[in-house]
Amino acid sequence: MPLGLRIKNIIFILLGSAIFAFGLVHFNMQNNLAEGGFTGITLLLFFRFGWDPSYTNLILNIPLFFIGWKLLGRTVFLYTILGTVSLSVFLWLFQRYQFSIPLDDDLALAALFAGVFIGVGLGIIFRYGGTTGGVDIIARLAQKYIGWSMGKTMFLFDLFVITLSLIVYLSYREAMYTLVAVFVGAKVIDFMQEGAYSAKGATIISDKNEEISKRIIEEMERGVTILKGQGSYTKQERNVLYCVVARNELVRLKQVIISVDPHAFVAVSDVHDVLGEGFTLDENKNPVER
């Protein structure tokens, strides 16, 4: 990995940690809201015993670093340490230099902002190769040794932590708003992970495939793949075109297709994590700065 990308990743992981910590301190902690994962455990210990989350976050994660470093790989392991340590540092700073955000006891707003800040922060960290340790490492271990999917493990762990928080210090009202915050955070993480690289994939069946592909290549500068297909009813073999374009290019793509063959069959689907030339690489195969 080029040095420039490493520096960029480090900067954005630090930024994500700062946003994450800001949300925890100013929305979760100021409004008595819980959270899932190891973060939820640190908040539980804070509300129940007054223990500083900046310290408990490190204490809980250090044993997992020794257990999971082989699973993560060298680069992800270093980024995970960076994400975890920087989160603790920013939690320490924001707790001592925080300011009040008066929401007039509006837990709905607090839950929404908590979810957005935590989702944006974690989304940035994940997108640039880091994690904040905790349940992510446990999920990888469960996947390797038990066969559970990472999503299943993370969901069960979040459910356990929120239920425990409800028993220890949350009211039912606060627990429900915590679930809202967790749901919003998960959706924001998905958007941060997929939004910038999401696109549209078009499957095109036409009697004028050659002309359509030529127009797409020349006018839109997008690649077209020719797939071999066979009609289930007619048993006739024919070529099928497949093309991936950015979301804002979809209307133009449809116009090109219809102008060549108004009767063409076109199926459009969402495409996530698009990698390669035209999306994450330029024409010289160099990474595109975003």
Short mmCIF file of C-alpha atoms in Angstrom, two decimals:
data_model
loop_
_atom_site.label_atom_id
_atom_site.label_comp_id
_atom_site.label_asym_id
_atom_site.label_seq_id
_atom_site.Cartn_x
_atom_site.Cartn_y
_atom_site.Cartn_z
CA MET A 1 0.00 0.00 0.00
CA PRO A 2 1.48 3.39 -0.96
CA LEU A 3 2.60 5.63 1.91
CA GLY A 4 0.10 8.32 0.91
CA LEU A 5 -2.81 5.93 1.34
CA ARG A 6 -1.56 4.83 4.75
CA ILE A 7 -1.38 8.43 5.93
CA LYS A 8 -4.84 9.08 4.48
CA ASN A 9 -6.26 6.03 6.26
CA ILE A 10 -4.72 7.09 9.57
CA ILE A 11 -6.14 10.61 9.26
CA PHE A 12 -9.64 9.36 8.49
CA ILE A 13 -9.59 6.71 11.23
CA LEU A 14 -8.68 9.48 13.69
CA LEU A 15 -11.49 11.64 12.29
CA GLY A 16 -13.97 8.77 12.59
CA SER A 17 -12.91 8.10 16.17
CA ALA A 18 -13.38 11.78 17.05
CA ILE A 19 -16.90 11.84 15.58
CA PHE A 20 -17.77 8.55 17.31
CA ALA A 21 -16.50 9.78 20.68
CA PHE A 22 -18.30 13.13 20.31
CA GLY A 23 -21.61 11.35 19.74
CA LEU A 24 -21.14 9.02 22.70
CA VAL A 25 -20.31 11.81 25.12
CA HIS A 26 -22.75 14.49 23.97
CA PHE A 27 -25.77 12.36 23.09
CA ASN A 28 -25.55 8.92 24.72
CA MET A 29 -23.92 9.90 28.00
CA GLN A 30 -25.71 13.25 28.40
CA ASN A 31 -29.10 11.62 27.78
CA ASN A 32 -28.64 8.31 29.61
CA LEU A 33 -28.79 6.21 26.43
CA ALA A 34 -27.06 2.86 26.04
CA GLU A 35 -25.32 1.38 23.02
CA GLY A 36 -24.54 -2.06 21.64
CA GLY A 37 -21.22 -3.91 21.59
CA PHE A 38 -18.24 -3.18 23.81
CA THR A 39 -19.16 0.49 23.72
CA GLY A 40 -22.42 -0.43 25.43
CA ILE A 41 -20.48 -2.25 28.16
CA THR A 42 -18.32 0.82 28.79
CA LEU A 43 -21.46 2.96 29.10
CA LEU A 44 -23.06 0.40 31.44
CA LEU A 45 -19.97 0.53 33.68
CA PHE A 46 -20.05 4.32 33.56
CA PHE A 47 -23.70 4.68 34.55
CA ARG A 48 -23.57 1.91 37.16
CA PHE A 49 -20.16 2.49 38.77
CA GLY A 50 -18.97 5.83 37.37
CA TRP A 51 -16.00 4.24 35.59
CA ASP A 52 -14.52 6.37 32.84
CA PRO A 53 -15.28 4.85 29.37
CA SER A 54 -11.96 6.10 28.03
CA TYR A 55 -10.17 3.70 30.38
CA THR A 56 -12.61 0.78 30.34
CA ASN A 57 -12.58 0.79 26.53
CA LEU A 58 -8.85 0.08 26.54
CA ILE A 59 -8.98 -2.38 29.45
CA LEU A 60 -11.70 -4.48 27.77
CA ASN A 61 -9.97 -4.52 24.39
CA ILE A 62 -6.38 -5.27 25.38
CA PRO A 63 -7.00 -9.02 26.02
CA LEU A 64 -8.78 -9.30 22.66
CA PHE A 65 -5.80 -7.80 20.86
CA PHE A 66 -3.64 -10.70 22.01
CA ILE A 67 -6.33 -13.24 21.08
CA GLY A 68 -7.31 -11.87 17.70
CA TRP A 69 -4.22 -10.32 16.15
CA LYS A 70 -3.54 -13.34 13.93
CA LEU A 71 -7.09 -13.25 12.57
CA LEU A 72 -6.97 -9.58 11.64
CA GLY A 73 -3.71 -9.50 9.73
CA ARG A 74 -0.91 -7.00 10.31
CA THR A 75 -2.44 -3.96 8.60
CA VAL A 76 -5.96 -4.33 10.04
CA PHE A 77 -4.47 -5.13 13.44
CA LEU A 78 -2.48 -1.88 13.46
CA TYR A 79 -5.48 0.11 12.27
CA THR A 80 -7.60 -1.56 14.98
CA ILE A 81 -5.13 -0.51 17.67
CA LEU A 82 -5.17 3.00 16.21
CA GLY A 83 -8.98 3.10 16.19
CA THR A 84 -9.32 1.76 19.73
CA VAL A 85 -6.64 3.94 21.30
CA SER A 86 -7.76 7.09 19.49
CA LEU A 87 -11.38 6.45 20.54
CA SER A 88 -10.26 6.29 24.17
CA VAL A 89 -8.21 9.48 23.78
CA PHE A 90 -11.12 11.39 22.25
CA LEU A 91 -13.53 10.04 24.89
CA TRP A 92 -11.15 11.36 27.55
CA LEU A 93 -10.91 14.77 25.86
CA PHE A 94 -14.62 15.25 25.17
CA GLN A 95 -15.58 14.28 28.71
CA ARG A 96 -13.31 16.95 30.13
CA TYR A 97 -13.99 19.62 27.53
CA GLN A 98 -17.60 18.91 26.69
CA PHE A 99 -20.41 21.39 26.23
CA SER A 100 -24.08 20.95 26.95
CA ILE A 101 -26.44 20.32 24.05
CA PRO A 102 -29.89 21.19 25.44
CA LEU A 103 -32.47 18.94 23.81
CA ASP A 104 -35.16 19.75 26.38
CA ASP A 105 -35.45 16.09 27.36
CA ASP A 106 -36.27 15.17 23.76
CA LEU A 107 -34.99 11.59 23.67
CA ALA A 108 -36.12 11.18 20.07
CA LEU A 109 -33.69 13.87 18.90
CA ALA A 110 -30.97 12.52 21.20
CA ALA A 111 -31.40 9.00 19.79
CA LEU A 112 -31.34 10.22 16.19
CA PHE A 113 -28.23 12.33 16.69
CA ALA A 114 -26.53 9.56 18.66
CA GLY A 115 -27.20 7.11 15.82
CA VAL A 116 -25.99 9.54 13.15
CA PHE A 117 -22.76 10.51 14.92
CA ILE A 118 -21.90 6.95 15.91
CA GLY A 119 -22.84 5.66 12.45
CA VAL A 120 -20.78 8.29 10.63
CA GLY A 121 -17.81 7.79 12.94
CA LEU A 122 -17.79 3.99 12.70
CA GLY A 123 -18.57 4.14 8.98
CA ILE A 124 -15.47 6.24 8.34
CA ILE A 125 -13.33 3.96 10.51
CA PHE A 126 -14.56 0.81 8.74
CA ARG A 127 -14.27 2.34 5.29
CA TYR A 128 -10.62 3.18 5.80
CA GLY A 129 -9.63 -0.24 7.06
CA GLY A 130 -9.91 0.12 10.82
CA THR A 131 -12.13 -1.15 13.60
CA THR A 132 -12.60 -0.22 17.24
CA GLY A 133 -11.89 -3.77 18.41
CA GLY A 134 -14.38 -5.34 20.77
CA VAL A 135 -17.22 -7.35 19.30
CA ASP A 136 -15.67 -7.28 15.83
CA ILE A 137 -12.83 -9.49 17.05
CA ILE A 138 -15.23 -11.75 18.95
CA ALA A 139 -17.35 -12.11 15.82
CA ARG A 140 -14.32 -13.15 13.77
CA LEU A 141 -13.39 -15.73 16.40
CA ALA A 142 -16.94 -17.11 16.48
CA GLN A 143 -16.96 -17.34 12.71
CA LYS A 144 -13.71 -19.30 12.67
CA TYR A 145 -14.29 -21.69 15.56
CA ILE A 146 -18.09 -21.98 15.84
CA GLY A 147 -19.19 -21.28 12.29
CA TRP A 148 -21.48 -18.37 13.20
CA SER A 149 -21.78 -15.49 10.76
CA MET A 150 -20.29 -12.21 11.96
CA GLY A 151 -23.70 -10.53 11.66
CA LYS A 152 -25.34 -13.11 13.89
CA THR A 153 -22.66 -12.81 16.58
CA MET A 154 -22.76 -9.01 16.56
CA PHE A 155 -26.56 -8.96 16.74
CA LEU A 156 -26.67 -11.40 19.67
CA PHE A 157 -23.95 -9.48 21.51
CA ASP A 158 -25.75 -6.15 20.99
CA LEU A 159 -29.01 -7.71 22.18
CA PHE A 160 -27.29 -9.09 25.29
CA VAL A 161 -25.66 -5.74 26.15
CA ILE A 162 -28.83 -3.69 25.67
CA THR A 163 -30.88 -6.20 27.70
CA LEU A 164 -28.29 -6.09 30.48
CA SER A 165 -28.33 -2.28 30.36
CA LEU A 166 -32.12 -2.37 30.72
CA ILE A 167 -31.80 -4.53 33.81
CA VAL A 168 -29.04 -2.44 35.37
CA TYR A 169 -29.90 1.20 34.69
CA LEU A 170 -32.13 1.91 31.69
CA SER A 171 -35.82 2.70 31.90
CA TYR A 172 -38.05 1.06 29.31
CA ARG A 173 -38.39 4.43 27.57
CA GLU A 174 -34.62 4.90 27.37
CA ALA A 175 -34.17 1.32 26.19
CA MET A 176 -36.60 1.87 23.30
CA TYR A 177 -34.81 5.04 22.24
CA THR A 178 -31.51 3.19 22.50
CA LEU A 179 -32.85 0.69 19.97
CA VAL A 180 -33.73 3.63 17.70
CA ALA A 181 -30.16 4.96 18.01
CA VAL A 182 -28.66 1.53 17.27
CA PHE A 183 -30.93 1.08 14.24
CA VAL A 184 -30.10 4.53 12.85
CA GLY A 185 -26.40 3.95 13.48
CA ALA A 186 -26.47 0.64 11.58
CA LYS A 187 -28.18 2.26 8.59
CA VAL A 188 -25.71 5.15 8.55
CA ILE A 189 -22.79 2.71 8.70
CA ASP A 190 -24.21 0.89 5.67
CA PHE A 191 -24.57 4.18 3.82
CA MET A 192 -21.02 5.24 4.68
CA GLN A 193 -19.70 1.86 3.60
CA GLU A 194 -21.63 1.53 0.36
CA GLY A 195 -22.86 4.98 -0.60
CA ALA A 196 -19.73 6.34 -2.26
CA TYR A 197 -19.07 3.19 -4.28
CA SER A 198 -22.64 2.14 -4.98
CA ALA A 199 -23.79 2.08 -8.58
CA LYS A 200 -26.38 0.55 -10.89
CA GLY A 201 -25.97 -2.61 -12.91
CA ALA A 202 -27.97 -2.98 -16.14
CA THR A 203 -28.67 -6.30 -17.85
CA ILE A 204 -29.65 -5.63 -21.47
CA ILE A 205 -31.26 -8.06 -23.94
CA SER A 206 -31.73 -6.73 -27.45
CA ASP A 207 -31.44 -7.65 -31.12
CA LYS A 208 -29.14 -4.67 -31.52
CA ASN A 209 -26.52 -5.51 -28.93
CA GLU A 210 -23.54 -4.44 -31.01
CA GLU A 211 -24.88 -0.96 -31.67
CA ILE A 212 -25.95 -0.49 -28.06
CA SER A 213 -22.57 -1.55 -26.68
CA LYS A 214 -20.77 0.69 -29.18
CA ARG A 215 -22.86 3.70 -28.17
CA ILE A 216 -22.31 3.05 -24.45
CA ILE A 217 -18.55 2.76 -24.91
CA GLU A 218 -18.23 5.82 -27.14
CA GLU A 219 -20.75 8.18 -25.57
CA MET A 220 -20.57 7.20 -21.89
CA GLU A 221 -17.03 5.78 -21.75
CA ARG A 222 -18.28 2.80 -19.79
CA GLY A 223 -17.30 -0.80 -20.37
CA VAL A 224 -19.78 -3.41 -21.51
CA THR A 225 -19.50 -7.16 -20.90
CA ILE A 226 -21.04 -9.65 -23.31
CA LEU A 227 -22.54 -12.69 -21.61
CA LYS A 228 -23.79 -15.84 -23.30
CA GLY A 229 -27.43 -16.60 -22.61
CA GLN A 230 -30.20 -18.90 -23.74
CA GLY A 231 -33.94 -18.33 -23.73
CA SER A 232 -35.71 -20.81 -21.48
CA TYR A 233 -38.79 -20.96 -23.72
CA THR A 234 -37.30 -20.51 -27.20
CA LYS A 235 -34.02 -22.34 -26.44
CA GLN A 236 -32.32 -19.78 -28.68
CA GLU A 237 -28.82 -18.65 -27.74
CA ARG A 238 -28.19 -14.94 -27.69
CA ASN A 239 -25.80 -12.41 -26.24
CA VAL A 240 -26.68 -10.48 -23.12
CA LEU A 241 -25.04 -7.15 -22.27
CA TYR A 242 -24.05 -6.17 -18.75
CA CYS A 243 -22.97 -2.66 -17.83
CA VAL A 244 -22.26 -0.92 -14.51
CA VAL A 245 -22.71 2.84 -14.29
CA ALA A 246 -22.81 5.46 -11.55
CA ARG A 247 -26.25 6.29 -10.18
CA ASN A 248 -26.32 9.68 -11.89
CA GLU A 249 -25.58 8.02 -15.24
CA LEU A 250 -28.55 5.66 -15.19
CA VAL A 251 -30.95 8.01 -16.98
CA ARG A 252 -28.39 8.61 -19.72
CA LEU A 253 -27.85 4.86 -20.10
CA LYS A 254 -31.58 4.26 -20.56
CA GLN A 255 -31.74 7.03 -23.15
CA VAL A 256 -28.89 5.45 -25.13
CA ILE A 257 -30.53 2.02 -25.06
CA ILE A 258 -33.99 3.27 -26.01
CA SER A 259 -32.62 5.42 -28.84
CA VAL A 260 -31.13 2.28 -30.41
CA ASP A 261 -33.84 -0.24 -29.55
CA PRO A 262 -37.08 0.96 -27.91
CA HIS A 263 -38.10 -2.69 -27.40
CA ALA A 264 -34.93 -3.76 -25.57
CA PHE A 265 -35.37 -5.62 -22.28
CA VAL A 266 -33.46 -3.85 -19.48
CA ALA A 267 -33.21 -5.01 -15.85
CA VAL A 268 -31.57 -2.58 -13.42
CA SER A 269 -30.21 -3.61 -10.03
CA ASP A 270 -28.26 -2.03 -7.18
CA VAL A 271 -24.54 -2.71 -7.12
CA HIS A 272 -22.45 -2.21 -3.99
CA ASP A 273 -18.70 -2.04 -3.37
CA VAL A 274 -17.79 -1.24 -6.96
CA LEU A 275 -14.05 -1.57 -7.48
CA GLY A 276 -12.00 -1.03 -10.60
CA GLU A 277 -11.45 1.36 -13.47
CA GLY A 278 -13.96 4.18 -13.69
CA PHE A 279 -14.94 3.86 -10.03
CA THR A 280 -11.99 3.40 -7.68
CA LEU A 281 -9.24 3.42 -10.33
CA ASP A 282 -8.57 5.89 -13.14
CA GLU A 283 -7.65 4.96 -16.72
CA ASN A 284 -4.02 4.46 -15.62
CA LYS A 285 -5.05 1.99 -12.90
CA ASN A 286 -4.18 4.48 -10.16
CA PRO A 287 -6.45 4.90 -7.10
CA VAL A 288 -9.01 7.67 -7.47
CA GLU A 289 -8.86 10.20 -4.65
CA ARG A 290 -12.25 10.62 -2.98
#
